[in-house]
Amino acid sequence: MQTESHNISGTQPLRIAIAGLGTVGAGVVRLLETNRDILTARAGRPIEVVAVSARDRSKDRGVDLSGVDWADDMIDLARRDDVDVILELVGGSDGPALALSRAALGSGKGLVTANKAMIAHHGLALAEQAESAGAALKFEAAVAGGIPVVKALREGTSANALARIYGILNGTCNYILSEMEATAADFAETLVDAQRLGYAEADPTFDIEGIDAAHKLAILAAIGFGARVDFDAVKVTGITQVRSADIAQADALGFVIRLIAQCDVEQVADGSASLLQRVRPSLVAKDHPLASVDGPTNAVVAEGNFSGRLLFQGAGAGDGPTASAVVADIIDIARDEVGAPFSIPMKQLKALPPTEPGHRMERTYLRFTVADRPGVLAEITAAMRDGDVSIESLIQQGRANHGDEVLVAMVTHEGPERNVARALDLLEGSESLTAPPLVLPILPS
Ligand SMILES: NC(=O)c1ccc[n+]([C@@H]2O[C@H](COP(=O)([O-])OP(=O)(O)OC[C@H]3O[C@@H](n4cnc5c(N)ncnc54)[C@H](OP(=O)(O)O)[C@@H]3O)[C@@H](O)[C@H]2O)c1
């Protein structure tokens, strides 16, 4: 038997510069060092770190950067003639990350980034710049960390028309929700715990309000449906209103609660189409594959018309998984396997208007916090009747926090979303409701 030999001596190395040496940047340096031989063989040439930049030169990064140039100003990385590819691992939708990315593509260099916020907001402009410069723009690590879902949608499922893409795209929210489920602790308490363990940032707003998941969803929607990235059209609800009582109720009904990001394209009879993108805490049946996705894990489901349902699951963050995705992009560039950033040429990306989902059929979980007095339940059920919402089950729970409030939860039969909205409008201003109702969709199986 002959063994394959990789003759790469004499081959030009791919020269990279890294901006940002935090969790991801240092992870990339570590991976390049640890897997050097594997990478050289798979890339067909050595990958060499030429220069790096971060804020604090004196900080110990736990990696060997001897022999690597340091740039105080990261834009200088884009000005170097001895660099082929820039890694933008700084973060932030604008500011230095965007300035560096523009400079890198402007000088014809390849750009690899893990920055979902920047790609969600400026991905189209950067892709246009990359296309006209003939440069690579790659962002596998921007969505779902170590899960190669960008590649899966660009390449693996490219023969399919996708019916929908949905999943769990934020590890912080998934950790919090699955911990609330395991411990019966409330949201605020679990968030503090998540921060202590490093699963949530000191300022957790982007995660718990669903914005981070929305960034990733906007990117997946563009790739999966050949649409222009439209982050502003994502309808987002975070997890801050979910109480442990909702999780207990969902459990009793056979569900768990997960933050689900979902997108699909709706074709209209006149030949036009619209794009639905939304992020919502949702009830997920316990026998659905996403129900067993616990802790900081991410998972993405893509439903192709020939492939059927595909599930991609793995670590959505962390130095190792994210570095794995970044370096896979570098290998593609080293092999000249680049392709269009959003899977098809920029001019062919469709500008799809957002779907108005009022007519969509859905089962819904509703939770009301109400005053503990006679007639309240009758008022709520009357509003449901007048809104043409059919109640499948109704549960009056025990007292809420303060003794004079009661939680009432119900699950509706499938019906148009607008009917639930209409019923809730009828309850607007009611003195029986002591807090805004919580409305959670039930994910279809
Ligand atoms: N962490 C993850 O698991 C993960 C997963 C997927 C995607 N991402 C994305 O990857 C990117 C980096 O995330 P991270 O977690 O590695 O962040 P991080 O640990 O905070 O690291 C950020 C790095 O950027 C440097 N930096 C920040 N502002 C700078 C400036 N103005 N000039 C020069 N350097 C600057 C910092 O320098 P100093 O170290 O000197 O302060 C640090 O090295 C973000 O876009 C993030 O969304 C992260």
PDB file of N, CA and C and ligand atoms in Angstrom, residues 19-26 53-57 59 61 70-72 74 88-92 96 113-117 141-146 201 212 216 316-319 322, ligand 1:
ATOM      1  N   ALA A  19      -5.489  40.377  14.614  1.00  0.00           N
ATOM      2  CA  ALA A  19      -5.901  41.502  15.460  1.00  0.00           C
ATOM      3  C   ALA A  19      -6.841  40.956  16.519  1.00  0.00           C
ATOM      4  N   GLY A  20      -6.458  41.137  17.780  1.00  0.00           N
ATOM      5  CA  GLY A  20      -7.244  40.594  18.886  1.00  0.00           C
ATOM      6  C   GLY A  20      -6.624  39.304  19.377  1.00  0.00           C
ATOM      7  N   LEU A  21      -6.171  39.336  20.625  1.00  0.00           N
ATOM      8  CA  LEU A  21      -5.521  38.152  21.214  1.00  0.00           C
ATOM      9  C   LEU A  21      -6.226  37.763  22.503  1.00  0.00           C
ATOM     10  N   GLY A  22      -7.544  37.898  22.501  1.00  0.00           N
ATOM     11  CA  GLY A  22      -8.326  37.519  23.674  1.00  0.00           C
ATOM     12  C   GLY A  22      -8.666  36.036  23.613  1.00  0.00           C
ATOM     13  N   THR A  23      -9.866  35.679  24.038  1.00  0.00           N
ATOM     14  CA  THR A  23     -10.281  34.281  24.060  1.00  0.00           C
ATOM     15  C   THR A  23     -10.052  33.627  22.704  1.00  0.00           C
ATOM     16  N   VAL A  24     -10.564  34.248  21.647  1.00  0.00           N
ATOM     17  CA  VAL A  24     -10.507  33.611  20.326  1.00  0.00           C
ATOM     18  C   VAL A  24      -9.109  33.746  19.718  1.00  0.00           C
ATOM     19  N   GLY A  25      -8.548  34.962  19.763  1.00  0.00           N
ATOM     20  CA  GLY A  25      -7.236  35.180  19.137  1.00  0.00           C
ATOM     21  C   GLY A  25      -6.163  34.268  19.726  1.00  0.00           C
ATOM     22  N   ALA A  26      -6.107  34.200  21.056  1.00  0.00           N
ATOM     23  CA  ALA A  26      -5.101  33.330  21.694  1.00  0.00           C
ATOM     24  C   ALA A  26      -5.411  31.867  21.369  1.00  0.00           C
ATOM     25  N   SER A  53      -1.788  42.144  16.899  1.00  0.00           N
ATOM     26  CA  SER A  53      -2.088  43.418  17.541  1.00  0.00           C
ATOM     27  C   SER A  53      -3.181  43.202  18.582  1.00  0.00           C
ATOM     28  N   ALA A  54      -3.059  43.899  19.694  1.00  0.00           N
ATOM     29  CA  ALA A  54      -4.121  43.939  20.706  1.00  0.00           C
ATOM     30  C   ALA A  54      -3.904  45.240  21.466  1.00  0.00           C
ATOM     31  N   ARG A  55      -4.645  45.426  22.556  1.00  0.00           N
ATOM     32  CA  ARG A  55      -4.484  46.699  23.279  1.00  0.00           C
ATOM     33  C   ARG A  55      -3.220  46.707  24.131  1.00  0.00           C
ATOM     34  N   ASP A  56      -3.035  45.618  24.884  1.00  0.00           N
ATOM     35  CA  ASP A  56      -1.997  45.613  25.920  1.00  0.00           C
ATOM     36  C   ASP A  56      -0.866  44.655  25.536  1.00  0.00           C
ATOM     37  N   ARG A  57       0.246  45.241  25.138  1.00  0.00           N
ATOM     38  CA  ARG A  57       1.362  44.422  24.652  1.00  0.00           C
ATOM     39  C   ARG A  57       1.954  43.558  25.762  1.00  0.00           C
ATOM     40  N   LYS A  59       0.493  42.010  28.239  1.00  0.00           N
ATOM     41  CA  LYS A  59      -0.353  40.952  28.811  1.00  0.00           C
ATOM     42  C   LYS A  59       0.142  39.566  28.403  1.00  0.00           C
ATOM     43  N   ARG A  61      -0.502  36.094  27.242  1.00  0.00           N
ATOM     44  CA  ARG A  61      -1.614  35.469  26.510  1.00  0.00           C
ATOM     45  C   ARG A  61      -1.573  33.947  26.627  1.00  0.00           C
ATOM     46  N   TRP A  70       4.716  42.930  16.490  1.00  0.00           N
ATOM     47  CA  TRP A  70       3.590  43.524  17.226  1.00  0.00           C
ATOM     48  C   TRP A  70       3.233  44.862  16.572  1.00  0.00           C
ATOM     49  N   ALA A  71       1.941  45.115  16.378  1.00  0.00           N
ATOM     50  CA  ALA A  71       1.497  46.418  15.865  1.00  0.00           C
ATOM     51  C   ALA A  71       0.678  47.105  16.950  1.00  0.00           C
ATOM     52  N   ASP A  72       1.087  48.327  17.319  1.00  0.00           N
ATOM     53  CA  ASP A  72       0.283  49.073  18.299  1.00  0.00           C
ATOM     54  C   ASP A  72      -1.034  49.486  17.673  1.00  0.00           C
ATOM     55  N   MET A  74      -3.698  48.485  15.019  1.00  0.00           N
ATOM     56  CA  MET A  74      -4.013  47.272  14.236  1.00  0.00           C
ATOM     57  C   MET A  74      -4.229  47.541  12.749  1.00  0.00           C
ATOM     58  N   GLU A  88      -9.661  39.225  11.989  1.00  0.00           N
ATOM     59  CA  GLU A  88     -10.250  40.262  12.860  1.00  0.00           C
ATOM     60  C   GLU A  88     -10.937  39.531  14.006  1.00  0.00           C
ATOM     61  N   LEU A  89     -10.313  39.540  15.186  1.00  0.00           N
ATOM     62  CA  LEU A  89     -10.831  38.830  16.358  1.00  0.00           C
ATOM     63  C   LEU A  89     -10.921  39.790  17.538  1.00  0.00           C
ATOM     64  N   VAL A  90     -11.378  41.006  17.223  1.00  0.00           N
ATOM     65  CA  VAL A  90     -11.462  42.083  18.213  1.00  0.00           C
ATOM     66  C   VAL A  90     -12.886  42.197  18.751  1.00  0.00           C
ATOM     67  N   GLY A  91     -13.861  42.270  17.826  1.00  0.00           N
ATOM     68  CA  GLY A  91     -15.260  42.365  18.221  1.00  0.00           C
ATOM     69  C   GLY A  91     -15.793  43.782  18.139  1.00  0.00           C
ATOM     70  N   GLY A  92     -17.126  43.897  18.207  1.00  0.00           N
ATOM     71  CA  GLY A  92     -17.789  45.197  18.068  1.00  0.00           C
ATOM     72  C   GLY A  92     -18.249  45.389  16.642  1.00  0.00           C
ATOM     73  N   PRO A  96     -12.911  49.936  15.668  1.00  0.00           N
ATOM     74  CA  PRO A  96     -11.654  49.427  15.100  1.00  0.00           C
ATOM     75  C   PRO A  96     -11.825  48.151  14.282  1.00  0.00           C
ATOM     76  N   THR A 113     -13.116  36.586  10.053  1.00  0.00           N
ATOM     77  CA  THR A 113     -13.603  37.227  11.269  1.00  0.00           C
ATOM     78  C   THR A 113     -14.564  36.300  12.006  1.00  0.00           C
ATOM     79  N   ALA A 114     -14.630  36.511  13.336  1.00  0.00           N
ATOM     80  CA  ALA A 114     -15.595  35.766  14.170  1.00  0.00           C
ATOM     81  C   ALA A 114     -16.711  36.702  14.619  1.00  0.00           C
ATOM     82  N   ASN A 115     -16.774  37.877  13.996  1.00  0.00           N
ATOM     83  CA  ASN A 115     -17.562  38.994  14.510  1.00  0.00           C
ATOM     84  C   ASN A 115     -18.970  39.031  13.918  1.00  0.00           C
ATOM     85  N   LYS A 116     -19.915  38.380  14.639  1.00  0.00           N
ATOM     86  CA  LYS A 116     -21.295  38.310  14.108  1.00  0.00           C
ATOM     87  C   LYS A 116     -21.959  39.676  14.063  1.00  0.00           C
ATOM     88  N   ALA A 117     -21.665  40.519  15.059  1.00  0.00           N
ATOM     89  CA  ALA A 117     -22.310  41.832  15.069  1.00  0.00           C
ATOM     90  C   ALA A 117     -21.898  42.623  13.826  1.00  0.00           C
ATOM     91  N   ALA A 141     -16.791  31.335  12.145  1.00  0.00           N
ATOM     92  CA  ALA A 141     -16.851  31.405  13.610  1.00  0.00           C
ATOM     93  C   ALA A 141     -17.899  32.396  14.113  1.00  0.00           C
ATOM     94  N   ALA A 142     -18.455  33.203  13.196  1.00  0.00           N
ATOM     95  CA  ALA A 142     -19.431  34.201  13.640  1.00  0.00           C
ATOM     96  C   ALA A 142     -20.760  33.568  14.034  1.00  0.00           C
ATOM     97  N   VAL A 143     -21.042  32.373  13.543  1.00  0.00           N
ATOM     98  CA  VAL A 143     -22.320  31.725  13.848  1.00  0.00           C
ATOM     99  C   VAL A 143     -22.065  30.384  14.526  1.00  0.00           C
ATOM    100  N   ALA A 144     -22.583  30.255  15.737  1.00  0.00           N
ATOM    101  CA  ALA A 144     -22.574  28.967  16.446  1.00  0.00           C
ATOM    102  C   ALA A 144     -21.161  28.408  16.667  1.00  0.00           C
ATOM    103  N   GLY A 145     -20.213  29.302  16.927  1.00  0.00           N
ATOM    104  CA  GLY A 145     -18.868  28.910  17.362  1.00  0.00           C
ATOM    105  C   GLY A 145     -18.253  27.777  16.574  1.00  0.00           C
ATOM    106  N   GLY A 146     -18.092  26.633  17.227  1.00  0.00           N
ATOM    107  CA  GLY A 146     -17.377  25.514  16.610  1.00  0.00           C
ATOM    108  C   GLY A 146     -18.195  24.703  15.621  1.00  0.00           C
ATOM    109  N   GLU A 201     -21.655  37.476  30.153  1.00  0.00           N
ATOM    110  CA  GLU A 201     -20.753  38.616  30.298  1.00  0.00           C
ATOM    111  C   GLU A 201     -21.227  39.512  31.445  1.00  0.00           C
ATOM    112  N   ASP A 212     -27.752  38.883  20.181  1.00  0.00           N
ATOM    113  CA  ASP A 212     -26.664  38.052  19.656  1.00  0.00           C
ATOM    114  C   ASP A 212     -27.231  36.942  18.758  1.00  0.00           C
ATOM    115  N   LYS A 216     -26.733  36.284  14.504  1.00  0.00           N
ATOM    116  CA  LYS A 216     -26.368  35.020  13.853  1.00  0.00           C
ATOM    117  C   LYS A 216     -27.468  34.574  12.896  1.00  0.00           C
ATOM    118  N   GLY A 316     -21.063  26.350  21.081  1.00  0.00           N
ATOM    119  CA  GLY A 316     -21.320  27.600  20.368  1.00  0.00           C
ATOM    120  C   GLY A 316     -20.314  28.693  20.686  1.00  0.00           C
ATOM    121  N   ALA A 317     -19.418  28.428  21.603  1.00  0.00           N
ATOM    122  CA  ALA A 317     -18.436  29.445  21.980  1.00  0.00           C
ATOM    123  C   ALA A 317     -17.256  28.756  22.643  1.00  0.00           C
ATOM    124  N   GLY A 318     -16.333  29.580  23.131  1.00  0.00           N
ATOM    125  CA  GLY A 318     -15.140  29.040  23.793  1.00  0.00           C
ATOM    126  C   GLY A 318     -13.942  29.138  22.878  1.00  0.00           C
ATOM    127  N   ASP A 319     -12.757  29.171  23.478  1.00  0.00           N
ATOM    128  CA  ASP A 319     -11.547  29.406  22.679  1.00  0.00           C
ATOM    129  C   ASP A 319     -11.307  28.292  21.660  1.00  0.00           C
ATOM    130  N   THR A 322     -14.178  27.949  18.803  1.00  0.00           N
ATOM    131  CA  THR A 322     -14.209  29.121  17.916  1.00  0.00           C
ATOM    132  C   THR A 322     -12.936  29.171  17.070  1.00  0.00           C
TER     133      THR A 322
HETATM  134  N1  LIG B   1     -15.396  34.182  22.952  1.00  0.00           N
HETATM  135  C1  LIG B   1     -16.076  33.330  22.188  1.00  0.00           C
HETATM  136  O1  LIG B   1     -16.325  32.197  22.582  1.00  0.00           O
HETATM  137  C2  LIG B   1     -16.535  33.755  20.823  1.00  0.00           C
HETATM  138  C3  LIG B   1     -17.282  32.853  20.050  1.00  0.00           C
HETATM  139  C4  LIG B   1     -17.680  33.216  18.757  1.00  0.00           C
HETATM  140  C5  LIG B   1     -17.354  34.465  18.281  1.00  0.00           C
HETATM  141  N2  LIG B   1     -16.672  35.340  19.072  1.00  0.00           N
HETATM  142  C6  LIG B   1     -16.346  36.650  18.519  1.00  0.00           C
HETATM  143  O2  LIG B   1     -14.938  36.756  18.423  1.00  0.00           O
HETATM  144  C7  LIG B   1     -14.532  38.101  18.601  1.00  0.00           C
HETATM  145  C8  LIG B   1     -13.510  38.181  19.731  1.00  0.00           C
HETATM  146  O3  LIG B   1     -14.105  37.680  20.906  1.00  0.00           O
HETATM  147  P1  LIG B   1     -13.225  37.330  22.224  1.00  0.00           P
HETATM  148  O4  LIG B   1     -14.157  36.598  23.110  1.00  0.00           O
HETATM  149  O5  LIG B   1     -11.942  36.727  21.846  1.00  0.00           O
HETATM  150  O6  LIG B   1     -13.004  38.784  22.823  1.00  0.00           O
HETATM  151  P2  LIG B   1     -11.949  39.215  23.943  1.00  0.00           P
HETATM  152  O7  LIG B   1     -11.509  38.052  24.740  1.00  0.00           O
HETATM  153  O8  LIG B   1     -12.543  40.379  24.640  1.00  0.00           O
HETATM  154  O9  LIG B   1     -10.701  39.709  23.091  1.00  0.00           O
HETATM  155  C9  LIG B   1     -10.715  40.881  22.341  1.00  0.00           C
HETATM  156  C10 LIG B   1      -9.300  41.205  21.892  1.00  0.00           C
HETATM  157  O10 LIG B   1      -9.336  42.385  21.117  1.00  0.00           O
HETATM  158  C11 LIG B   1      -8.378  43.309  21.630  1.00  0.00           C
HETATM  159  N3  LIG B   1      -8.910  44.660  21.457  1.00  0.00           N
HETATM  160  C12 LIG B   1     -10.091  45.141  21.870  1.00  0.00           C
HETATM  161  N4  LIG B   1     -10.231  46.421  21.533  1.00  0.00           N
HETATM  162  C13 LIG B   1      -9.097  46.760  20.878  1.00  0.00           C
HETATM  163  C14 LIG B   1      -8.620  47.932  20.271  1.00  0.00           C
HETATM  164  N5  LIG B   1      -9.342  49.044  20.282  1.00  0.00           N
HETATM  165  N6  LIG B   1      -7.412  47.904  19.684  1.00  0.00           N
HETATM  166  C15 LIG B   1      -6.663  46.781  19.689  1.00  0.00           C
HETATM  167  N7  LIG B   1      -7.065  45.629  20.238  1.00  0.00           N
HETATM  168  C16 LIG B   1      -8.259  45.622  20.817  1.00  0.00           C
HETATM  169  C17 LIG B   1      -8.188  42.982  23.093  1.00  0.00           C
HETATM  170  O11 LIG B   1      -6.906  43.399  23.506  1.00  0.00           O
HETATM  171  P3  LIG B   1      -6.361  43.164  24.994  1.00  0.00           P
HETATM  172  O12 LIG B   1      -6.334  41.676  25.190  1.00  0.00           O
HETATM  173  O13 LIG B   1      -5.018  43.738  24.977  1.00  0.00           O
HETATM  174  O14 LIG B   1      -7.315  43.854  25.912  1.00  0.00           O
HETATM  175  C18 LIG B   1      -8.340  41.448  23.061  1.00  0.00           C
HETATM  176  O15 LIG B   1      -7.115  40.846  22.793  1.00  0.00           O
HETATM  177  C19 LIG B   1     -15.830  38.894  18.852  1.00  0.00           C
HETATM  178  O16 LIG B   1     -16.304  39.401  17.648  1.00  0.00           O
HETATM  179  C20 LIG B   1     -16.779  37.830  19.367  1.00  0.00           C
HETATM  180  O17 LIG B   1     -18.136  38.145  19.127  1.00  0.00           O
HETATM  181  C21 LIG B   1     -16.255  35.011  20.334  1.00  0.00           C
END
